[in-house]
Tab-separated table of C-alpha atoms in Angstrom:
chain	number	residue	atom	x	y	z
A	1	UNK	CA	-68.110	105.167	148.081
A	2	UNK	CA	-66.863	106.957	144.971
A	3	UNK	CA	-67.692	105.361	141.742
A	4	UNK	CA	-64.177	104.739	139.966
A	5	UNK	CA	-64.330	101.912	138.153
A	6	UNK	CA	-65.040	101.445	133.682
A	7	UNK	CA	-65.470	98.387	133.389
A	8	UNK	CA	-64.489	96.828	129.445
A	9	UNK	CA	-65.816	94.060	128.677
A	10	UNK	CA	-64.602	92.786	124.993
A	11	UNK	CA	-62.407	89.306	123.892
A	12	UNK	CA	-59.893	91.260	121.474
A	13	UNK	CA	-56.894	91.872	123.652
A	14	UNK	CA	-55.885	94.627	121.092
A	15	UNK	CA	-59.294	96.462	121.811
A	16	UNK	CA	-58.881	96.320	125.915
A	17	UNK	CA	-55.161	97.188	125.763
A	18	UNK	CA	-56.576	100.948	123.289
A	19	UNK	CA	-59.199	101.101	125.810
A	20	UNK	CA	-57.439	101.224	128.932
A	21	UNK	CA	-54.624	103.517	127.426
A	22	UNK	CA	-57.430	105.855	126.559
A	23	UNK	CA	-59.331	105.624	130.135
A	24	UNK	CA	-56.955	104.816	132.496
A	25	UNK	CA	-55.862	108.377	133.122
A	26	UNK	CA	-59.533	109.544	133.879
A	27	UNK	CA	-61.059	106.011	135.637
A	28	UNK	CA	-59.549	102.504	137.646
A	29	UNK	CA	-59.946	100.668	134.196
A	30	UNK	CA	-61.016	96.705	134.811
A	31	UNK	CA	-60.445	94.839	131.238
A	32	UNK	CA	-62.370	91.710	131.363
A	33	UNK	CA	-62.268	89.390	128.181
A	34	UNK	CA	-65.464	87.137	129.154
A	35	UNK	CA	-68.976	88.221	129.765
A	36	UNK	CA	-69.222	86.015	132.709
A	37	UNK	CA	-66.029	87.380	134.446
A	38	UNK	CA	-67.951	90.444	133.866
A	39	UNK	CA	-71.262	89.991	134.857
A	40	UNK	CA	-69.201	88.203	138.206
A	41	UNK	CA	-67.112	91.739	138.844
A	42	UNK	CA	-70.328	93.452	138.833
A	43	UNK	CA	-71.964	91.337	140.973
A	44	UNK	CA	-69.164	92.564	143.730
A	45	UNK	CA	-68.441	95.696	142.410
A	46	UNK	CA	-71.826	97.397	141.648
A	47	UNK	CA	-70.743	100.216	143.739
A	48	UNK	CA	-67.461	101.122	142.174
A	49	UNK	CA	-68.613	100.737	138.477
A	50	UNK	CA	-69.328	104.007	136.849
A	51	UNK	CA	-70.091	102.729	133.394
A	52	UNK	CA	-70.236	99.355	131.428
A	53	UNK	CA	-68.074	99.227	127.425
A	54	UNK	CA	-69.610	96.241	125.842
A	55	UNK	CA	-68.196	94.654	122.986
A	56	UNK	CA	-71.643	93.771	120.598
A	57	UNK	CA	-69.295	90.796	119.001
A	58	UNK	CA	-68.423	89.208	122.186
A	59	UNK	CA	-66.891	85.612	120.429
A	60	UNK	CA	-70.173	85.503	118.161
A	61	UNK	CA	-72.137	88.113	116.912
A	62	UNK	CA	-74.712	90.010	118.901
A	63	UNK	CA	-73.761	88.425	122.009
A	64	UNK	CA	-72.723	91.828	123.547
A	65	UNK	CA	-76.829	92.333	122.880
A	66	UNK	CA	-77.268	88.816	125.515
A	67	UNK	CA	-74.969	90.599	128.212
A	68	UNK	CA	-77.078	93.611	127.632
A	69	UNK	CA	-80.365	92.257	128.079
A	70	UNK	CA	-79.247	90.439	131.865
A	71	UNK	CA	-77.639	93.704	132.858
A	72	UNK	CA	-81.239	95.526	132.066
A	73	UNK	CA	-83.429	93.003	133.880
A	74	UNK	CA	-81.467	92.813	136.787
A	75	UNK	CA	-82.549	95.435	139.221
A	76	UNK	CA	-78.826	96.004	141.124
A	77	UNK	CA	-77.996	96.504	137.247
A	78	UNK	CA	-80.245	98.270	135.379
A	79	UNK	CA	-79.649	101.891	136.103
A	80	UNK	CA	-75.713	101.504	135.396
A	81	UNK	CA	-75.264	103.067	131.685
A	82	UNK	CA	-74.037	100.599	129.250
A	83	UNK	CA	-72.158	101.708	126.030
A	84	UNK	CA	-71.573	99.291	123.213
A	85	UNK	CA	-68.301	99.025	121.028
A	86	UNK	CA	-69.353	97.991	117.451
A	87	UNK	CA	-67.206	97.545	114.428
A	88	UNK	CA	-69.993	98.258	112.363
A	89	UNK	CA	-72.101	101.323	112.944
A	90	UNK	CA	-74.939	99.683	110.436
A	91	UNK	CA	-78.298	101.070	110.925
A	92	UNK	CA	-79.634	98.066	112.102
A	93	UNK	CA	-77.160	97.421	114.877
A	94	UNK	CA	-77.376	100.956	115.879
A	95	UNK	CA	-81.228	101.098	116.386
A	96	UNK	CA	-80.963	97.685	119.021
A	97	UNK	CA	-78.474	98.947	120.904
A	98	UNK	CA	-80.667	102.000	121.614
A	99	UNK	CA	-83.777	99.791	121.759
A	100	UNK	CA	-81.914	97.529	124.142
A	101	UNK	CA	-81.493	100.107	126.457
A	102	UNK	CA	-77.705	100.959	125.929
A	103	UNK	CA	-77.428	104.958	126.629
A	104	UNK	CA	-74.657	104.927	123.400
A	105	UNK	CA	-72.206	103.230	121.248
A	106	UNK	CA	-68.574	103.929	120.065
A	107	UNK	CA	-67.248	102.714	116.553
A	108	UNK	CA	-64.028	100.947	116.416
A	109	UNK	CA	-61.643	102.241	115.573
A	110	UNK	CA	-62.033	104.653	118.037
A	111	UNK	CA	-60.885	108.537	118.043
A	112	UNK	CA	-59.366	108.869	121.811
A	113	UNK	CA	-60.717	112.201	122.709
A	114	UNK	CA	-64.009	111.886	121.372
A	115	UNK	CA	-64.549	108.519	122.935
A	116	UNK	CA	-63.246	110.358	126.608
A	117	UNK	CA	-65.809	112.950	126.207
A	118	UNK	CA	-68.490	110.698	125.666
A	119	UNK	CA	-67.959	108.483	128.376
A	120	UNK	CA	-67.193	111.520	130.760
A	121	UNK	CA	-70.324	113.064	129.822
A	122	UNK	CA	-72.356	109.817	130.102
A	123	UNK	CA	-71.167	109.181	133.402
A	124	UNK	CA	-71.251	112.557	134.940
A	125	UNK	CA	-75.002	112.807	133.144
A	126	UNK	CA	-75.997	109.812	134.996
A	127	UNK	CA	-73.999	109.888	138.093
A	128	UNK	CA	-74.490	112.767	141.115
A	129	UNK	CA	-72.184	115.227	141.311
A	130	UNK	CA	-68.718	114.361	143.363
A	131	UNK	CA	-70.019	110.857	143.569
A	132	UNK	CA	-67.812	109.590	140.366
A	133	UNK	CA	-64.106	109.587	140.242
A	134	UNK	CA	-64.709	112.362	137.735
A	135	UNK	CA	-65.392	115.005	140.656
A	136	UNK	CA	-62.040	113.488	142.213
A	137	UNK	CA	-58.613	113.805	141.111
A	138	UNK	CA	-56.920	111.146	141.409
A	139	UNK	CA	-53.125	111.136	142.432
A	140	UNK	CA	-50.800	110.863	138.832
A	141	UNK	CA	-49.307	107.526	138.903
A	142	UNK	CA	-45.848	108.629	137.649
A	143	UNK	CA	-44.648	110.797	139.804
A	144	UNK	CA	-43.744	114.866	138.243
A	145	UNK	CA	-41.221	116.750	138.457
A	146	UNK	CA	-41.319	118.802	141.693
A	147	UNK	CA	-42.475	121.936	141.176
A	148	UNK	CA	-40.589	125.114	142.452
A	149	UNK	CA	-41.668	125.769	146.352
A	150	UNK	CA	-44.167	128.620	146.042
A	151	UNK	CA	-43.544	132.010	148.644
A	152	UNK	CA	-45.371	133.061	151.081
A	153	UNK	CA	-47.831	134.907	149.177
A	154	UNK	CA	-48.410	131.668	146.878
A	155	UNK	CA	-48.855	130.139	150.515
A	156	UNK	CA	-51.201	132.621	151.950
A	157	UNK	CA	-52.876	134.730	149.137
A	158	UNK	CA	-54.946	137.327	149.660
A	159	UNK	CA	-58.328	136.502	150.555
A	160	UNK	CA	-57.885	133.036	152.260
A	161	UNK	CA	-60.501	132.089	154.530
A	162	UNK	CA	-60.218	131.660	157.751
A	163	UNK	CA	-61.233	128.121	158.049
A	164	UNK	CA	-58.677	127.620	155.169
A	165	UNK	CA	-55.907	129.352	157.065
A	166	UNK	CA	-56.518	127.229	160.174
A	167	UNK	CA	-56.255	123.737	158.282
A	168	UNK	CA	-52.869	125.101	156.917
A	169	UNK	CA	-51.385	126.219	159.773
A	170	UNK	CA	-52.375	123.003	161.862
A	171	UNK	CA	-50.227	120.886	158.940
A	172	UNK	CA	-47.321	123.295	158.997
A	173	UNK	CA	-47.585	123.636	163.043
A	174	UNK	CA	-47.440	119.732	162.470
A	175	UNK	CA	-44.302	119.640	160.071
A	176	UNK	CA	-42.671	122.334	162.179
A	177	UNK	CA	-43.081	120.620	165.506
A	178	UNK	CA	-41.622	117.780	163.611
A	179	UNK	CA	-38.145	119.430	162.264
A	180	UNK	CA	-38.107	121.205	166.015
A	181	UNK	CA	-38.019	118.100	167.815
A	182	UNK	CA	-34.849	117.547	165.985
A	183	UNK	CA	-33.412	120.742	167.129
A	184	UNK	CA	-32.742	120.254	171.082
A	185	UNK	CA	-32.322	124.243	170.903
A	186	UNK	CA	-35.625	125.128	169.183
A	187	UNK	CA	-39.011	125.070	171.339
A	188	UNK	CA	-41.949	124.753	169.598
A	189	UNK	CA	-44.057	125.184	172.651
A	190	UNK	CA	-42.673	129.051	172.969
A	191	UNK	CA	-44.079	129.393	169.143
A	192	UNK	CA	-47.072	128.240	169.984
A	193	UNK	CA	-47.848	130.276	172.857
A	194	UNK	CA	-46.389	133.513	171.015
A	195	UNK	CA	-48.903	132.691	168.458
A	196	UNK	CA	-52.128	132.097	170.999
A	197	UNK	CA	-50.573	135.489	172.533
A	198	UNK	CA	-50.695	137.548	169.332
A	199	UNK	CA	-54.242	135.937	168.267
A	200	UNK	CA	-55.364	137.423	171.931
A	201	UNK	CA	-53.587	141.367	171.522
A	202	UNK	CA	-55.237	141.022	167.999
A	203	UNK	CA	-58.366	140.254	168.808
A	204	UNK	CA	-58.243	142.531	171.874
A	205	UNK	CA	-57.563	145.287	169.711
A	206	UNK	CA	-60.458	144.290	166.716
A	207	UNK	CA	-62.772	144.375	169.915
A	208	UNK	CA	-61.886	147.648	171.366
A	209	UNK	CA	-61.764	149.403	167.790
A	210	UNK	CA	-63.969	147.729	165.307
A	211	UNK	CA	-63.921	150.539	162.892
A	212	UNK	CA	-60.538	149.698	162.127
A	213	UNK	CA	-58.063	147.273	160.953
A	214	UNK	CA	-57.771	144.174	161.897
A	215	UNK	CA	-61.219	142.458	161.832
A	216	UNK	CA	-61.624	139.617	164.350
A	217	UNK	CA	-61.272	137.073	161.432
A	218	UNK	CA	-58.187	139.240	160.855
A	219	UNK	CA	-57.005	139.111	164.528
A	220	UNK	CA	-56.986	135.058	164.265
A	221	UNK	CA	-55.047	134.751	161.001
A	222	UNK	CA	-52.589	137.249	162.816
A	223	UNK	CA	-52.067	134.956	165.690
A	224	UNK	CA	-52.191	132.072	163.071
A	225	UNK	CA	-49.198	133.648	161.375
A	226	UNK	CA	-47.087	134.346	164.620
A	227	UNK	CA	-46.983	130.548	165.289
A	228	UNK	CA	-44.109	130.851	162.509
A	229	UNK	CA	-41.959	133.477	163.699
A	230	UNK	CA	-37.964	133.224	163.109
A	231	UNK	CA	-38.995	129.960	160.962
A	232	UNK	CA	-35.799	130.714	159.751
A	233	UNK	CA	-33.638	129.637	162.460
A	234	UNK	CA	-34.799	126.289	160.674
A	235	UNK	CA	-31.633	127.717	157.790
A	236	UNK	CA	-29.293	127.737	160.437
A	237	UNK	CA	-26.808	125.019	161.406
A	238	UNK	CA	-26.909	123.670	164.676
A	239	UNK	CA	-23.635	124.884	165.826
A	240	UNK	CA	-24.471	128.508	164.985
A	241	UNK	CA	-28.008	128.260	166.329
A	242	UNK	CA	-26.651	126.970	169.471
A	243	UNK	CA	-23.782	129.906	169.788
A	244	UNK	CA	-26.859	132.322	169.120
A	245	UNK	CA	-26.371	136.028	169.585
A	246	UNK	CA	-22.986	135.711	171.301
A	247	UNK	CA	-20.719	135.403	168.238
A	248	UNK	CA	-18.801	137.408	165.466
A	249	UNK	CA	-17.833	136.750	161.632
A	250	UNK	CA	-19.439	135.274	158.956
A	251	UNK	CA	-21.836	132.866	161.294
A	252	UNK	CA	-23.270	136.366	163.056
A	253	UNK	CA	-24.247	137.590	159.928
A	254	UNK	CA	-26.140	134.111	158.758
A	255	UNK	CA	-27.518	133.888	162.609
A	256	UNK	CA	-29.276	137.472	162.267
A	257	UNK	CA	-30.152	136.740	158.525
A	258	UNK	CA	-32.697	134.037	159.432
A	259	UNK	CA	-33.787	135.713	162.756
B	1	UNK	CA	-33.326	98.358	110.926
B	2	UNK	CA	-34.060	101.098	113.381
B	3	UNK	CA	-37.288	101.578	115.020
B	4	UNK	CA	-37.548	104.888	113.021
B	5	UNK	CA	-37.090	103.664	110.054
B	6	UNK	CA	-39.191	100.485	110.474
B	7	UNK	CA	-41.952	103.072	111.146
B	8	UNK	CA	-41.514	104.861	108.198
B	9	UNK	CA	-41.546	101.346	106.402
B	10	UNK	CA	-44.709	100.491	107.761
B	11	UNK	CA	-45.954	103.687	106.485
B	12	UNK	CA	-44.950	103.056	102.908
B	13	UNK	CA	-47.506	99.963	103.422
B	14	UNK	CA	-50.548	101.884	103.740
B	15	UNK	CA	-49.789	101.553	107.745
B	16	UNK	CA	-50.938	105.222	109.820
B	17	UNK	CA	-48.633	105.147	111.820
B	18	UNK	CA	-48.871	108.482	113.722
B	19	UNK	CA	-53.161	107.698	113.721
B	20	UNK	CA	-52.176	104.276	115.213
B	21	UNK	CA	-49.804	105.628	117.600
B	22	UNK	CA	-52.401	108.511	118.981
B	23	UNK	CA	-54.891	105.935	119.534
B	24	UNK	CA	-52.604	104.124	122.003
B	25	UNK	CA	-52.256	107.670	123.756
B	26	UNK	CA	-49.114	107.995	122.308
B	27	UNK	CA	-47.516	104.697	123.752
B	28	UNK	CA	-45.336	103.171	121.153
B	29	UNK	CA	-44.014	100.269	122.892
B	30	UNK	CA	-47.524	98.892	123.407
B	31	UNK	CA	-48.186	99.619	119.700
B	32	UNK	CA	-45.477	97.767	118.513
B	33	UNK	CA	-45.594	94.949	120.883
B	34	UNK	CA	-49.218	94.287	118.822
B	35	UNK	CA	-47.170	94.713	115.401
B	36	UNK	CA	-44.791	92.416	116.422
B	37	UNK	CA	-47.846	89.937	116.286
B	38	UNK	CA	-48.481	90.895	112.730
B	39	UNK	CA	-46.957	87.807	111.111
B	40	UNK	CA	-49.029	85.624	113.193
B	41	UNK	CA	-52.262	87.235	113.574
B	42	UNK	CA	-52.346	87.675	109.392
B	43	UNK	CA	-53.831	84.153	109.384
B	44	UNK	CA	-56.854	84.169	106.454
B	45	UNK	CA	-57.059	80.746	106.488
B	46	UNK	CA	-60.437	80.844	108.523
B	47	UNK	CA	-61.837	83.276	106.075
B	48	UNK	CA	-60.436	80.939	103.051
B	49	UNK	CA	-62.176	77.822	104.784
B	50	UNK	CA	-65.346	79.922	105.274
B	51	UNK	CA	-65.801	80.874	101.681
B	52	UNK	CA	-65.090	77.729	100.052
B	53	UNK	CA	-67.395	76.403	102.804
B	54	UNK	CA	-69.772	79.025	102.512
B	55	UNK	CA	-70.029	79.193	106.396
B	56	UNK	CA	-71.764	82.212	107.013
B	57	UNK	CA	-70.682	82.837	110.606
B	58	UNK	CA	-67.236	81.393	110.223
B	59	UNK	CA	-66.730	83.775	107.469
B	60	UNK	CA	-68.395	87.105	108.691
B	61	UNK	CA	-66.762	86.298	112.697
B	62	UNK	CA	-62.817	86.258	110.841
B	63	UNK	CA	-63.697	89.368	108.333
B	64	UNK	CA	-65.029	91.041	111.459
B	65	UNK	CA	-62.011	90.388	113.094
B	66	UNK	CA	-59.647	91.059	110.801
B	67	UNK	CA	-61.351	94.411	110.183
B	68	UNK	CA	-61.403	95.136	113.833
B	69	UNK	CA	-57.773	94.660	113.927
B	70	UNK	CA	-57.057	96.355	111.028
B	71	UNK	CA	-58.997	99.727	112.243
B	72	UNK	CA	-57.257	99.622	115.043
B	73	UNK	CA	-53.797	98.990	114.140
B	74	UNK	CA	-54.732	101.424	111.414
B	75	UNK	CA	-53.350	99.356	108.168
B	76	UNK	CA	-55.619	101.215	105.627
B	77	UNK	CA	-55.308	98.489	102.458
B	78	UNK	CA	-56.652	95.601	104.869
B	79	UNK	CA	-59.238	97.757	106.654
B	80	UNK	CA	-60.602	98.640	103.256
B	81	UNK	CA	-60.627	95.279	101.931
B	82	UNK	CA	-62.220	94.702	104.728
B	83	UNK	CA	-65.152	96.707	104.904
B	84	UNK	CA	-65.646	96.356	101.453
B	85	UNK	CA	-65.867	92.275	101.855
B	86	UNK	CA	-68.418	93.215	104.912
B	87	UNK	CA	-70.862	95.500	102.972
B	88	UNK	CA	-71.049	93.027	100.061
B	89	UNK	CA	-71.379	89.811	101.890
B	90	UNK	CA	-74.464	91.856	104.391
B	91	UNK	CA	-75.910	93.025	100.861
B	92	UNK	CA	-75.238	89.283	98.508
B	93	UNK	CA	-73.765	86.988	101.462
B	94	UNK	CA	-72.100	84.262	98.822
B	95	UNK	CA	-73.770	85.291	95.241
B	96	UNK	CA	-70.870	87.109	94.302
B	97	UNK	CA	-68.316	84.787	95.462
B	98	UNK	CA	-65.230	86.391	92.969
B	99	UNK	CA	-65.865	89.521	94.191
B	100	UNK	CA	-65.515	88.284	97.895
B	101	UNK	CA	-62.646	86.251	96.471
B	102	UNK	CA	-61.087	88.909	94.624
B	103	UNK	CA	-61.304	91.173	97.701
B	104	UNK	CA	-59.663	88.431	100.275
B	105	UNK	CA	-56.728	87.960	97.961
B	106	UNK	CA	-56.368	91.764	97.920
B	107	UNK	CA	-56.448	91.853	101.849
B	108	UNK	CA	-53.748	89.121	101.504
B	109	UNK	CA	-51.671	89.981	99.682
B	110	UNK	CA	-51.436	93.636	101.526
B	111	UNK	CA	-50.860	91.291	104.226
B	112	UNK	CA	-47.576	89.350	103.093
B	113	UNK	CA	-45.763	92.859	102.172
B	114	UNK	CA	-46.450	93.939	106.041
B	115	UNK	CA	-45.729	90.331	107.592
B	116	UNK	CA	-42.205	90.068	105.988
B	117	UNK	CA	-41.487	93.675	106.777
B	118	UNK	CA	-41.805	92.983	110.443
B	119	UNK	CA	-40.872	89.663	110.412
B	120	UNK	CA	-37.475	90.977	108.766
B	121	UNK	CA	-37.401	93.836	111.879
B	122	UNK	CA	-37.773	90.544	114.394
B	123	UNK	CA	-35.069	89.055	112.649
B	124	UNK	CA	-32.703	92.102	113.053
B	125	UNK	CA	-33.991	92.774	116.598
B	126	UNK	CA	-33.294	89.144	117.578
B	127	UNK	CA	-36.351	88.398	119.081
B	128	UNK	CA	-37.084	85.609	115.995
């Protein structure tokens, strides 16, 4: 399971509601305003929880130091990284936290970025690689603006591997078969067997000449590519699709553009 | 009263607006929603009742507070009253009681100019 989860643990509603503005782009953000609600998440959510924000002043001061101190002698707990949230960075405050075993502590009021990079770094620091949400990008929750629809050569640069090309072209072979089964007059079968009979001439020709162009690797992306032939008549509506070549004017001309 | 210009009132109190705003990642609505609260959460009557008590914790727990809030809403004349009321009470605690006095009334005062402001914006927004 990936580790997702900051948990923020602090009774000032105007603290938690900074907080999760500031994380909740990077982590899930759970707010809790009681230590026990907190220590209770954990308990069920050891997995998830990337790091701990502890509030030192938690409804009397130094009790963020009591919450500390059970997260550190409880095995399931100990190794998550705990960072207190002080008011006061006073030198005497500073030295228990690290003597308590928090890995750091942020100063309220806080400075967004640098509290993001410290946290980040913390968790990737104590975390494996790609097991924290960190590693993963997660979906944006509002959706964009689409972006333009990149061409072919976006698509299929130069260089794309061949275990690459074949994921691709099983989605689009997907999506295609989709649209065609909407199209009584398309087959995607035929497109698929045009592309399994390129792949073979391809690779026929790679074996029988290997000092030139195509490579076998070459040969397969080839065949992978044929599979979309006249992907075009996809542009064309039905009525001139069904008329195919057999027709004049204006709907001749858009016919033979897309095929 | 526009929001603009209620803004730019809050700045004339010593209120960073723009340092405020960028802490809440640039959302506004939650920042004011929390300023809206101003007149109510302005209360020094706990850290009245713990001076002329002398209540250590009850005193030290509402300065704390009111500091915390203060940094983060960043209203710069009651942070600094603040802090200063923190760093003499940790070095005297109660001996110099008209300083700590002094200091409160400061906060306080800073405190009616911003709760009237905003309590005249609630009054023009219609949310009173």
């Amino acid at each position: 399971m990936i580790r997702d989860t900051l948990l923020i643990i602090d009774d000032s509603e105007l603290d938690l509601a900074i907080l999760n503005e500031i994380f909740k782009g990077l982590f899930r953000v759970e707010c809790v305003a009681e230590s026990r609600r907190g220590l209770t998440y954990l308990h069920h959510n050891m997995e998830r929880v990337c790091a701990v924000l502890l509030d030192i002043c938690l409804e009397r001061r130094g009790a963020g130091f009591t919450v500390l101190h059970q997260l550190q002698g409880n095995p399931d707990t100990a190794s998550l990284p705990v960072i207190l949230i002080t008011t006061d960075a006073n030198e005497k405050d500073v030295r228990a936290s690290v003597e308590r075993g928090a890995v750091d502590f942020l100063v309220k009021p806080v400075d967004p970025h640098t509290v993001q990079e410290r946290v980040c770094s913390i968790v990737r620091a104590t975390w494996p690689p790609k097991s924290t949400i960190l590693d993963h990008k997660p979906e944006p929750e509002t959706p964009k603006a689409p972006e333009p629809a990149p061409d072919l050569v976006q698509i299929f640069p130069q260089g794309l591997p061949l275990a690459a090309a074949q994921l691709l072209c099983r989605d689009c072979t997907d999506k295609l078969g989709t649209f065609y089964r909407l199209r009584p007059s398309l087959d995607m079968d035929a497109h698929r067997q045009l592309g399994g009979i390129t792949t073979l001439l391809a690779q026929c020709y790679a074996e029988h000449f290997p000092e030139q162009e195509p490579t076998q690797e070459e040969a397969e992306l080839m065949g992978l590519a044929a599979t979309f032939c006249d992907i075009g008549l996809l542009g064309i509506p039905d009525h001139i699709l069904e008329e195919g070549e057999d027709q004049d004017g204006p709907d001749a001309q858009l016919y033979y553009q897309h095929t | 009263m526009q929001q603009r210009d209620f803004l730019a009132q809050l700045d004339r109190l010593g209120i960073h607006t723009q340092e405020a705003l960028d802490r809440f990642m640039g959302n506004e609505a939650l920042f004011l929603s929390f300023i809206r609260q101003l007149p109510e959460k302005l209360d020094f009557s706990g850290i009245r009742r713990g001076l002329d008590e002398e209540d250590e914790d009850t005193f030290y727990m509402n300065v704390h507070n009111l500091k915390g809030m203060a940094g983060n809403l960043s209203i710069g004349p009651i942070y600094d009253c603040a802090q200063a009321i923190l760093v003499e009470f940790r070095a005297s605690k109660f001996q110099n009681k008209k300083k700590l006095t002094e200091l409160t009334r400061e906060a306080e005062t800073a405190s009616e100019a911003i709760a009237e402001l905003v309590r005249q914006y609630l009054a023009e927004e219609g949310t009173v």
